[in-house]
Tab-separated table of C-alpha atoms and ligand atoms in Angstrom:
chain	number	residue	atom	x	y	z
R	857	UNK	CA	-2.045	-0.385	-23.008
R	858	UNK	CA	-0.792	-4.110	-22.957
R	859	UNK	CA	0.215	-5.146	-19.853
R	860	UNK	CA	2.372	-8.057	-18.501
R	861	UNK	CA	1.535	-9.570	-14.591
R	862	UNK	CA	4.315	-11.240	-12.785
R	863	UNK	CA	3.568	-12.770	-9.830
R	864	UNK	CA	0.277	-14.755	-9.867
R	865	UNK	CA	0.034	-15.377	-6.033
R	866	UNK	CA	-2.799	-14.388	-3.593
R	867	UNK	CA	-2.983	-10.673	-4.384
R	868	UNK	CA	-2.157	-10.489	-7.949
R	869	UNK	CA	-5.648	-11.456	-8.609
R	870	UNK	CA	-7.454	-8.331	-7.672
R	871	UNK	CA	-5.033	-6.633	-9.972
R	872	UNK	CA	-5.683	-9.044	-12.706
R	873	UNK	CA	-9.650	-8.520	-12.022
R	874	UNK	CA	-8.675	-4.756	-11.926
R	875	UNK	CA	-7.082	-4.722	-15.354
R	876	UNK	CA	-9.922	-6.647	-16.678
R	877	UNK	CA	-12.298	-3.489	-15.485
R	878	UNK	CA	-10.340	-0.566	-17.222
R	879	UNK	CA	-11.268	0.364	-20.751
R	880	UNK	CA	-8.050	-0.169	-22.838
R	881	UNK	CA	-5.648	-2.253	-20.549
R	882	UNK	CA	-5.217	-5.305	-21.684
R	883	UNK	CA	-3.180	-7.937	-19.574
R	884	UNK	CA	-1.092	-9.927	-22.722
R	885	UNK	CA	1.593	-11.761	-20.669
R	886	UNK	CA	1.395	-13.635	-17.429
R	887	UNK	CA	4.521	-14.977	-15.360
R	888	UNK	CA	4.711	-17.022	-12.158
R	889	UNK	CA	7.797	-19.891	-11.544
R	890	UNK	CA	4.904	-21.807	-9.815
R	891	UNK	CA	2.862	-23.469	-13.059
R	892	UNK	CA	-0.078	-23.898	-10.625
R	893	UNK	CA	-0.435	-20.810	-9.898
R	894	UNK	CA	0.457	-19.393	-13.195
R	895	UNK	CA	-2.557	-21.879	-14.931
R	896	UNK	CA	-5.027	-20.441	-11.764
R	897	UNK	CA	-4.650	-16.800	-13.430
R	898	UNK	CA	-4.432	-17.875	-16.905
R	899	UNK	CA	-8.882	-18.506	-16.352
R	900	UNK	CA	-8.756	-14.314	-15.484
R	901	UNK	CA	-6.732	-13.456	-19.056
R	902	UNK	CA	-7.243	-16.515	-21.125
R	903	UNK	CA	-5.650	-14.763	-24.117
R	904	UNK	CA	-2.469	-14.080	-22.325
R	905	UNK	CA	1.181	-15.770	-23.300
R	906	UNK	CA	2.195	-17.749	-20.279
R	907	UNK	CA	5.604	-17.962	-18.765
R	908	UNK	CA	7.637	-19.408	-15.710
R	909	UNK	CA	10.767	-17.308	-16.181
R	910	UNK	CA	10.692	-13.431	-16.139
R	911	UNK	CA	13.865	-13.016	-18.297
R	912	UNK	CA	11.749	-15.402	-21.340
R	913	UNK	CA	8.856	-12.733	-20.860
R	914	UNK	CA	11.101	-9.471	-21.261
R	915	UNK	CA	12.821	-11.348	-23.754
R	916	UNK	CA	9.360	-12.172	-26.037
R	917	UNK	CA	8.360	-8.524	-25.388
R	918	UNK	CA	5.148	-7.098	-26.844
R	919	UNK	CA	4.125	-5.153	-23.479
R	920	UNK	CA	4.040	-1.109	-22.663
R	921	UNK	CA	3.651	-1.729	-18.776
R	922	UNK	CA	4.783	-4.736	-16.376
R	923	UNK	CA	2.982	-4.948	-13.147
R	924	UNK	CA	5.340	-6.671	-10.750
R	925	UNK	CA	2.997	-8.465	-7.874
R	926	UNK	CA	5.767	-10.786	-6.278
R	927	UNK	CA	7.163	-10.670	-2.695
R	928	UNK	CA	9.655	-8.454	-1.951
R	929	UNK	CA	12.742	-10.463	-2.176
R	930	UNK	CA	12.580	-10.366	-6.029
R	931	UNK	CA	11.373	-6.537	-6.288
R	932	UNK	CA	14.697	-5.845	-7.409
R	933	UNK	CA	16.005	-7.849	-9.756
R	934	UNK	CA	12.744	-7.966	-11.486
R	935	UNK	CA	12.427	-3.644	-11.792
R	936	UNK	CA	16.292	-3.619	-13.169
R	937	UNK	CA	15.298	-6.052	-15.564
R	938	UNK	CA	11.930	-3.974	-16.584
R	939	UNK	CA	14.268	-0.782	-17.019
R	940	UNK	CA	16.516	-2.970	-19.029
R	941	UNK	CA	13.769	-3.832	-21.660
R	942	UNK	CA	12.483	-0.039	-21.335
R	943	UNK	CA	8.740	-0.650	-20.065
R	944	UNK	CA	6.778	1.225	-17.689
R	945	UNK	CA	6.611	-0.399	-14.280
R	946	UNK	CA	3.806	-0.784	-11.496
R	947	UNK	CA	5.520	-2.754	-8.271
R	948	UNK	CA	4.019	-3.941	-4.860
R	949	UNK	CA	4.928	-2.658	-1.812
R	950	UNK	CA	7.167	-3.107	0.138
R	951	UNK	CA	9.218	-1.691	-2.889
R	952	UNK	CA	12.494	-2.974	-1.616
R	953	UNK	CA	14.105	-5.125	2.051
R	954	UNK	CA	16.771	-1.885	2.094
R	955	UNK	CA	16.759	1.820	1.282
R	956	UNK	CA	20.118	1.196	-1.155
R	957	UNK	CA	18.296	-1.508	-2.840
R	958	UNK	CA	15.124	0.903	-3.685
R	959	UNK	CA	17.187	3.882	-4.696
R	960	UNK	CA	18.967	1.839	-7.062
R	961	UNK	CA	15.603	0.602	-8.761
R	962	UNK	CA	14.209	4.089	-8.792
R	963	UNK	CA	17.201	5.486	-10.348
R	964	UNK	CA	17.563	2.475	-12.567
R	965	UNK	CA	13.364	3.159	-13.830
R	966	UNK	CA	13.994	6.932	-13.831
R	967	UNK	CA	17.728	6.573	-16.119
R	968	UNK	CA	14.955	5.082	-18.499
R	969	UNK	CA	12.492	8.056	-18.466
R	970	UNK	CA	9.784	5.799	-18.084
R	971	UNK	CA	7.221	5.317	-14.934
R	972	UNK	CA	7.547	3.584	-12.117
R	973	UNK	CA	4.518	3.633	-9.700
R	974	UNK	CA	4.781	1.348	-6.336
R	975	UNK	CA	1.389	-0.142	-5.642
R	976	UNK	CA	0.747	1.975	-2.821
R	977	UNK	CA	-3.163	1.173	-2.967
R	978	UNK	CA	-4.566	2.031	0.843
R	979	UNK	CA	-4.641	6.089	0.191
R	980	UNK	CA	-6.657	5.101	-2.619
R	981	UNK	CA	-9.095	3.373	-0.533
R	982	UNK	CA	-12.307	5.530	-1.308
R	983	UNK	CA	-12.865	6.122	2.611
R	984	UNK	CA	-9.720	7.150	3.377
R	985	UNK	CA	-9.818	9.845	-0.293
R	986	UNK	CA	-13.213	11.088	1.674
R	987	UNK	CA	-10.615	12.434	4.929
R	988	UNK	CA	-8.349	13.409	2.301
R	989	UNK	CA	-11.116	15.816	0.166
R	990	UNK	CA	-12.578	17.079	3.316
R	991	UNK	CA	-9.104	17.840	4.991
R	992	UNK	CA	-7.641	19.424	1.841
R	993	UNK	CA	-11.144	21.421	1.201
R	994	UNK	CA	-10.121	23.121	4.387
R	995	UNK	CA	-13.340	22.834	6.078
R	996	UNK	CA	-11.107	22.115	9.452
R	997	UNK	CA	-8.826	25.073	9.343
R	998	UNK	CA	-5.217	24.109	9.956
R	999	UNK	CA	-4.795	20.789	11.063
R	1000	UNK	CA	-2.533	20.277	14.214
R	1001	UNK	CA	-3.114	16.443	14.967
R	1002	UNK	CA	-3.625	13.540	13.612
R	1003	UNK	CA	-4.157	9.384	14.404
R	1004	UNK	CA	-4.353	6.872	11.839
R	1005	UNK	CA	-5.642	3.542	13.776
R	1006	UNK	CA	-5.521	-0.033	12.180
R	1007	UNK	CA	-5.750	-2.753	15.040
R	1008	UNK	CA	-7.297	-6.178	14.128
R	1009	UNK	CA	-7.231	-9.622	14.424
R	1010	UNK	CA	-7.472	-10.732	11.417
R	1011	UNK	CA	-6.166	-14.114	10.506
R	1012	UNK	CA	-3.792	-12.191	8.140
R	1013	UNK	CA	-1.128	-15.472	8.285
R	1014	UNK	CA	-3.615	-18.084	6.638
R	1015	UNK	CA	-3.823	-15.904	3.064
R	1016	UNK	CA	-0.482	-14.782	3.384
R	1017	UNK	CA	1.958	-17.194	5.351
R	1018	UNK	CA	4.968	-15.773	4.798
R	1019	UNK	CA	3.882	-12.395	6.970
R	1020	UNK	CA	4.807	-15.043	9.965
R	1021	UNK	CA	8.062	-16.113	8.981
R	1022	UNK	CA	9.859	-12.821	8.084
R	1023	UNK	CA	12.125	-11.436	11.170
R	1024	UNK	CA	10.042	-7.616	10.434
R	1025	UNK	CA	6.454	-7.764	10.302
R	1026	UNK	CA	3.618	-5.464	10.500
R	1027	UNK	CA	5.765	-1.836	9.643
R	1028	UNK	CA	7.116	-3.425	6.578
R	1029	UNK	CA	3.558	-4.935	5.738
R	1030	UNK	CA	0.974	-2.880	6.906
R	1031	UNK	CA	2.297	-0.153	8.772
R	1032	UNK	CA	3.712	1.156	5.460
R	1033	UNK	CA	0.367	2.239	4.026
R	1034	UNK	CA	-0.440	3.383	7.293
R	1035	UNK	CA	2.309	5.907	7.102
R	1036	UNK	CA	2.045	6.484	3.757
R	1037	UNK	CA	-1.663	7.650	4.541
R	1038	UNK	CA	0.064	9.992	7.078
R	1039	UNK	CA	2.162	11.355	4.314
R	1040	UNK	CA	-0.646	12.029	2.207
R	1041	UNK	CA	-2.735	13.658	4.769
R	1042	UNK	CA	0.007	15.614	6.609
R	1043	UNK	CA	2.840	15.790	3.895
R	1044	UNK	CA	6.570	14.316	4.763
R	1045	UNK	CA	7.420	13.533	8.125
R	1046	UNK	CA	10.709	14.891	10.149
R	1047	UNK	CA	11.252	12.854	12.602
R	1048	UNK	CA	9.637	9.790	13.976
R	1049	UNK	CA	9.698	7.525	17.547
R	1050	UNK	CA	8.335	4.251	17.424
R	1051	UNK	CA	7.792	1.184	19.364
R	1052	UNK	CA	7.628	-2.435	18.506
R	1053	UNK	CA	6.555	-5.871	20.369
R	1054	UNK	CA	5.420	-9.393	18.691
R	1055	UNK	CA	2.322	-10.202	21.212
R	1056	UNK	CA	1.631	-13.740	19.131
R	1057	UNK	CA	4.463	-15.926	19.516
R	1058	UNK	CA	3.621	-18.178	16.475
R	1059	UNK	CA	5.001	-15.710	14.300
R	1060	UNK	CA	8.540	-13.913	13.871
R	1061	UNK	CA	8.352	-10.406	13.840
R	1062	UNK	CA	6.523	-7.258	15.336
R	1063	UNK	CA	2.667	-7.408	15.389
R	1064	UNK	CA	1.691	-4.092	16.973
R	1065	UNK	CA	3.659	-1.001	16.143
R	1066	UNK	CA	3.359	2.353	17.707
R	1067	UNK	CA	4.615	5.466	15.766
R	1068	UNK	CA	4.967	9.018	16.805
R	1069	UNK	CA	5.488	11.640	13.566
R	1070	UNK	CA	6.422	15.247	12.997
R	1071	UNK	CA	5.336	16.714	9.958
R	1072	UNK	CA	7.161	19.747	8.249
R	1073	UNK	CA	3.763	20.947	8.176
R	1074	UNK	CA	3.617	21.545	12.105
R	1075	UNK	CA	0.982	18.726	12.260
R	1076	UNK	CA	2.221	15.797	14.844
R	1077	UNK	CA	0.607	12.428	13.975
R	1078	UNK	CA	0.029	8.929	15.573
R	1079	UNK	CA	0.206	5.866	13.559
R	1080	UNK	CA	-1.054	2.629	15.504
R	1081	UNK	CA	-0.994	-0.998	14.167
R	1082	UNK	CA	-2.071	-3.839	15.605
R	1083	UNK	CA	-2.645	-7.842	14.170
R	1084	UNK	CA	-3.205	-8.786	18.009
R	1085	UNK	CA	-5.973	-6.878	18.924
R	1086	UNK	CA	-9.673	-8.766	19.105
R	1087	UNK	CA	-12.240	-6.446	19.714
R	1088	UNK	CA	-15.674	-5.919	18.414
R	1089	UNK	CA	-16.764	-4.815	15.739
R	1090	UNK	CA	-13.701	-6.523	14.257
R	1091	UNK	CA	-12.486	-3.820	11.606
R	1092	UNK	CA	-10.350	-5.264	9.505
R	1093	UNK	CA	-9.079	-3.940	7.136
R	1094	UNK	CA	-10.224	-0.790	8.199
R	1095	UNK	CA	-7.958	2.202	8.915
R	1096	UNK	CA	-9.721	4.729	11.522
R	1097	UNK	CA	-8.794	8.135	11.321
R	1098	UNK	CA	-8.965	11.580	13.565
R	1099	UNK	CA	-7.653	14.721	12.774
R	1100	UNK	CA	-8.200	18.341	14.911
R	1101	UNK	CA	-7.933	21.140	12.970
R	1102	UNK	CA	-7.937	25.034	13.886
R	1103	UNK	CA	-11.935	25.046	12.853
R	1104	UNK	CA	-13.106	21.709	13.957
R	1105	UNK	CA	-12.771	17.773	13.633
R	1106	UNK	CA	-12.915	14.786	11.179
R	1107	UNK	CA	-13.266	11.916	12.475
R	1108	UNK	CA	-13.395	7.930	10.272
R	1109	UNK	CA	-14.999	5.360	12.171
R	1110	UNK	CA	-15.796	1.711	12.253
R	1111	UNK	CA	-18.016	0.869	9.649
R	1112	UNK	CA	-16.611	3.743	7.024
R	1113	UNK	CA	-18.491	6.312	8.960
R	1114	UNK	CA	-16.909	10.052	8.160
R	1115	UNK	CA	-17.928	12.847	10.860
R	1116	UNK	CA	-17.004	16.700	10.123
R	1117	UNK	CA	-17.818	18.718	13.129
R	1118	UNK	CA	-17.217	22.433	13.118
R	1119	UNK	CA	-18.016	24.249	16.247
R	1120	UNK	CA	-21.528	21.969	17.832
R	1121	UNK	CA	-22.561	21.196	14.202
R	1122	UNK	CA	-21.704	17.833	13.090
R	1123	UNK	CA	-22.655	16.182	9.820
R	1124	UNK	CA	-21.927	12.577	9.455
R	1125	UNK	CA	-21.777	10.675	6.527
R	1126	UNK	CA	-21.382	7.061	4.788
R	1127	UNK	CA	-18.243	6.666	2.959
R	1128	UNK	CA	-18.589	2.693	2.655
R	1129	UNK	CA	-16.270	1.469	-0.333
R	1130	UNK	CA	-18.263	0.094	-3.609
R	1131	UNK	CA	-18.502	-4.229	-3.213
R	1132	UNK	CA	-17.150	-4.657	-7.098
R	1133	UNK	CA	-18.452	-7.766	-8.723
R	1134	UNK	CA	-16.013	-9.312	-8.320
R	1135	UNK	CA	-14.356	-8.916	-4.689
R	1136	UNK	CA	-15.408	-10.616	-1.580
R	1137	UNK	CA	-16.188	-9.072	1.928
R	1138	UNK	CA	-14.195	-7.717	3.984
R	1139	UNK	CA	-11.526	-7.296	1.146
R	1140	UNK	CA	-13.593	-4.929	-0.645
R	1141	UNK	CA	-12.130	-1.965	0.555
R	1142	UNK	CA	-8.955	-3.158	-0.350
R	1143	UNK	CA	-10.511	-4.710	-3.466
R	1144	UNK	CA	-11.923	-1.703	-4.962
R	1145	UNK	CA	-8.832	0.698	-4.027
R	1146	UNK	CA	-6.462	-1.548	-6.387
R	1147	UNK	CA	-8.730	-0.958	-9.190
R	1148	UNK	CA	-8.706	2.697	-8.170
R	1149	UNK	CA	-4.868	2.981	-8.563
R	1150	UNK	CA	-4.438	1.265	-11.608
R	1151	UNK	CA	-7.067	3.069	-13.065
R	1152	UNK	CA	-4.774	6.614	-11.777
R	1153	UNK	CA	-1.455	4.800	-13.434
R	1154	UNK	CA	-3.557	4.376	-16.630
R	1155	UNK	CA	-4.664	7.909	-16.495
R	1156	UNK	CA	-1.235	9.560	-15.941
R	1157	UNK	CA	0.675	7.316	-18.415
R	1158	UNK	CA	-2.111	8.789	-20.355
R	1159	UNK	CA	-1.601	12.685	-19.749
R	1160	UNK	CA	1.995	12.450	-19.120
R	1161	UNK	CA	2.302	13.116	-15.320
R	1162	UNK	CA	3.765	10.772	-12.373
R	1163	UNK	CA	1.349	9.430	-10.610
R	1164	UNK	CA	0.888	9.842	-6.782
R	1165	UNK	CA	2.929	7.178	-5.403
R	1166	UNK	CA	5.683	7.210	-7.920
R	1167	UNK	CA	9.132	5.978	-7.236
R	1168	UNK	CA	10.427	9.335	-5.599
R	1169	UNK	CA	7.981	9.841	-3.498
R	1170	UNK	CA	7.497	6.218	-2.246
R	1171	UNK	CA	11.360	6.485	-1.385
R	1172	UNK	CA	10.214	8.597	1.217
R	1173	UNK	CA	7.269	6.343	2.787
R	1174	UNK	CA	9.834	3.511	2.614
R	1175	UNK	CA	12.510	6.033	4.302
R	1176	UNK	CA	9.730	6.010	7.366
R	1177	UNK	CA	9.121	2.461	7.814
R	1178	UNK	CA	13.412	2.041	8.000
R	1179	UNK	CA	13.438	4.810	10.573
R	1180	UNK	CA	10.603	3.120	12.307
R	1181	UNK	CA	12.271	0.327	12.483
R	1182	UNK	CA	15.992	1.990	13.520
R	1183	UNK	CA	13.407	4.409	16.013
R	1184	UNK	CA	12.133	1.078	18.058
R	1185	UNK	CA	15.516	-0.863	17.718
R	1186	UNK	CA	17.835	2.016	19.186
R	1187	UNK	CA	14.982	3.392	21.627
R	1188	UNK	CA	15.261	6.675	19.958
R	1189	UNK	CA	13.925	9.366	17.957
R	1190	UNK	CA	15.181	9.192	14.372
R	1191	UNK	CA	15.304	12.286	12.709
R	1192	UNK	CA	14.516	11.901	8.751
R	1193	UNK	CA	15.650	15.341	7.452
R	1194	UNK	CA	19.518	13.982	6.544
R	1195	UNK	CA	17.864	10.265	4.746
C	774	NAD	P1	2.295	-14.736	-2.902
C	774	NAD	O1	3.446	-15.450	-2.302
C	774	NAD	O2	0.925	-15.311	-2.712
C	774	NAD	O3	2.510	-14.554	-4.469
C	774	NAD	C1	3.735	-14.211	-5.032
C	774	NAD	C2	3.893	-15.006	-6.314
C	774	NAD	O4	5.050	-14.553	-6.994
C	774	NAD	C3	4.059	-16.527	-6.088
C	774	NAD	O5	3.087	-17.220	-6.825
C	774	NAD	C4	5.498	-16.819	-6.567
C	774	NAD	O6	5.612	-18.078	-7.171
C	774	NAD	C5	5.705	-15.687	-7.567
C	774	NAD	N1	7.110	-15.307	-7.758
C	774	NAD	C6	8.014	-14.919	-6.821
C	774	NAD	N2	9.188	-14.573	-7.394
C	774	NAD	C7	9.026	-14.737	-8.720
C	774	NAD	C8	9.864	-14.535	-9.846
C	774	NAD	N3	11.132	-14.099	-9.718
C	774	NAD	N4	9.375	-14.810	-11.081
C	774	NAD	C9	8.107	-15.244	-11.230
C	774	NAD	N5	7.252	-15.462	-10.207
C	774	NAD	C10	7.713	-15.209	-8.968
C	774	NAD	O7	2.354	-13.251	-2.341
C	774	NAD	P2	1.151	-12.189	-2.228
C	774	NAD	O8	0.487	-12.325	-0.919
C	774	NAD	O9	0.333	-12.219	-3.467
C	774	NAD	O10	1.991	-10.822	-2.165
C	774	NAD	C11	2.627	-10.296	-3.294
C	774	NAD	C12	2.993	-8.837	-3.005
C	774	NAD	O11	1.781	-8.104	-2.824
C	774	NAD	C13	3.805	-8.643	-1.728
C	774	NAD	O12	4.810	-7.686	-1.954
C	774	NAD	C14	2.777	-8.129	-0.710
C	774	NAD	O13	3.337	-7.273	0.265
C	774	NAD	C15	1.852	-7.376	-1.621
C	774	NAD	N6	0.493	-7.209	-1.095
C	774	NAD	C16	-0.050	-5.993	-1.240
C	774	NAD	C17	-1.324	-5.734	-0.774
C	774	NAD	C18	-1.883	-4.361	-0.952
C	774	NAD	O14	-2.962	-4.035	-0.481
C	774	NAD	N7	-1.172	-3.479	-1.646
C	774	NAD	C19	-2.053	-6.745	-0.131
C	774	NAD	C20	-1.465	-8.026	-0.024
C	774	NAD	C21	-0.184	-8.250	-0.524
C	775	89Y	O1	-0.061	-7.512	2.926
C	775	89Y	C1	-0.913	-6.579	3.515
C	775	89Y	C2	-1.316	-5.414	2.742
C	775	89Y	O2	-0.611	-4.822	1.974
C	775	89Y	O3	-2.597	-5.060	3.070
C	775	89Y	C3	-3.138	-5.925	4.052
C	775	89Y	C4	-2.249	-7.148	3.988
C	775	89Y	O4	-2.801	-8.048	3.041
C	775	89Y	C5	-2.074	-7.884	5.296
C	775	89Y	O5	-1.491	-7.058	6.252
């Protein structure tokens, strides 16, 4: 599978180190308007063709799959012009600044009848897959409730500097994984009430975020995010879990710990991510989950099936963080059954 990388900024690199670990990708085009950064990820796929313009890329050709790691102001433009050429696509979240502007692109990829997979990486995070198995084994019964923490302090702004200048924040950043953990966990939400405030003032948008979900499921859910929280252990990037079911509890906690009680028996276990060779502490979680959904894109371009996160469904995690946003604006519950 030969695979083109636009985008060669701060992230793209654990994707490029990702491609390098999965037997028969092969990363044979690079793309970045900055040169510097373009010539940093040229040492990660010496043997790829280099470019500064996307449309010179597409136009050279010689790629199955383009993996689009940019910001999202260029999501767009860059997914119309991958349908154009006819090429599977992989792009980052968040897929799209509107709802009209990712419905086009989805439609645009799916007119095509090839893939289009947004990089939705944190349900992929092996800790977080742990909750997942164990909920979906039914070992809990019927869940009714659920929480899905992430509260930090994390000096997110000196990695990624643009997270402080952007008038929405931490649901369009962060919180969107968050919820789209929620979604994989509890299936699609109804309706959702949410709460914003920015508690640094250095930045420009939200920094904690407070979401209340119903699922069609009959599960109610709380997603919490917070960038101004400093606490100990600092558990970044962590996402802390609890969920009550009809037989009993699961519980994720700090240091990738994963609980099941059912009844006064409770067996605890240590779902710590793998430290790949190549990715640094206390990314690793993160680290290790891209690998993990590249490797899944590979797999169903391979069998012929849409992978998890797929443009449809991601519609619907992006649908959330909009309503989230519309929920805190307007002081109301937003009700997600007409979007
Ligand atoms: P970045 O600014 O460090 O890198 C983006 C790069 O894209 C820059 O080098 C820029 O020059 C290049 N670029 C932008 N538009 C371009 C275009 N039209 N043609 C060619 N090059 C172009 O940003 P980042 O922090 O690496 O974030 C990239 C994306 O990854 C964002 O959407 C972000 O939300 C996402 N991200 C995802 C995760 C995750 O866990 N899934 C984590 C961090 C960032
Ligand atoms: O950009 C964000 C993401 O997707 O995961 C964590 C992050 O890097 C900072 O919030």
């Amino acid at each position: 599978m030969k695979i083109a990388l636009i985008g060669c900024g701060f992230f793209a690199m654990n994707q490029l180190h990702a491609w390098n670990g999965i037997a028969g990708a092969e990363v044979v085009a690079l793309c970045d308007r900055d040169p510097e950064r373009l010539s940093l990820a040229a040492a990660l796929a010496p043997k790829a063709a280099a470019y500064t313009d996307a449309a010179e890329m597409f136009a050279a050709g010689g790629f199955d799959v383009v993996d689009i790691a940019t910001t999202v102001g260029s999501h767009r433009a860059l997914v119309e012009m991958a349908a154009a050429h006819q090429v599977h696509v992989i792009c980052q979240k968040p897929i799209a600044p509107t709802l009209a502007d990712a419905r086009a692109m989805v439609n645009a990829v799916d007119a095509t009848g090839k893939t289009l997979m947004i990089h939705e990486n944190f349900r992929w995070q092996s800790a977080v897959r742990a909750v997942i198995d164990a909920l979906r084994s039914g070992t809990i019964g019927e869940p009714f409730f659920g929480r899905i923490s992430f509260r930090s302090g994390y000096d997110v702004y000196a990695g990624q500097p643009y997270l402080a200048e952007g008038e929405r924040f931490i649901i369009e950043d962060l919180g969107i994984h968050i919820l789209d953990i929620a979604r994989a966990l509890f299936g699609d939400a109804t309706r959702i009430t949410a709460t914003t405030r920015r508690v640094n003032p250095a930045i420009k948008g939200e920094d904690v975020a407070t979401m209340l979900l119903d699922h069609a499921s009959g599960v109610t859910s709380v997603v919490d995010c917070s960038y101004a929280t400093r606490r100990s252990p600092e558990t970044f990037p962590e996402s802390l879990i609890e969920i009550d079911g009809t037989l009993g509890t699961l519980r994720l906690d700090a240091g990738y710990t994963l609980s099941v009680q059912i009844g006064d028996q409770v067996e605890t276990r240590d779902v710590s991510p793998t430290l790949l060779s190549w990715a640094d502490r206390p990314w690793h979680n993160i680290q290790e989950s891209v690998q993990i959904i590249q490797q899944h894109f590979v797999d169903c371009l391979n069998q012929g099936i849409a992978p998890e996160t797929d443009g449809q469904d991601n519609l619907k995690t992006f649908a959330l963080v909009e309503a989230a946003y519309l929920s805190a604006n307007e002081n109301r519950t937003v009700d997600l059954t007409g979007l």
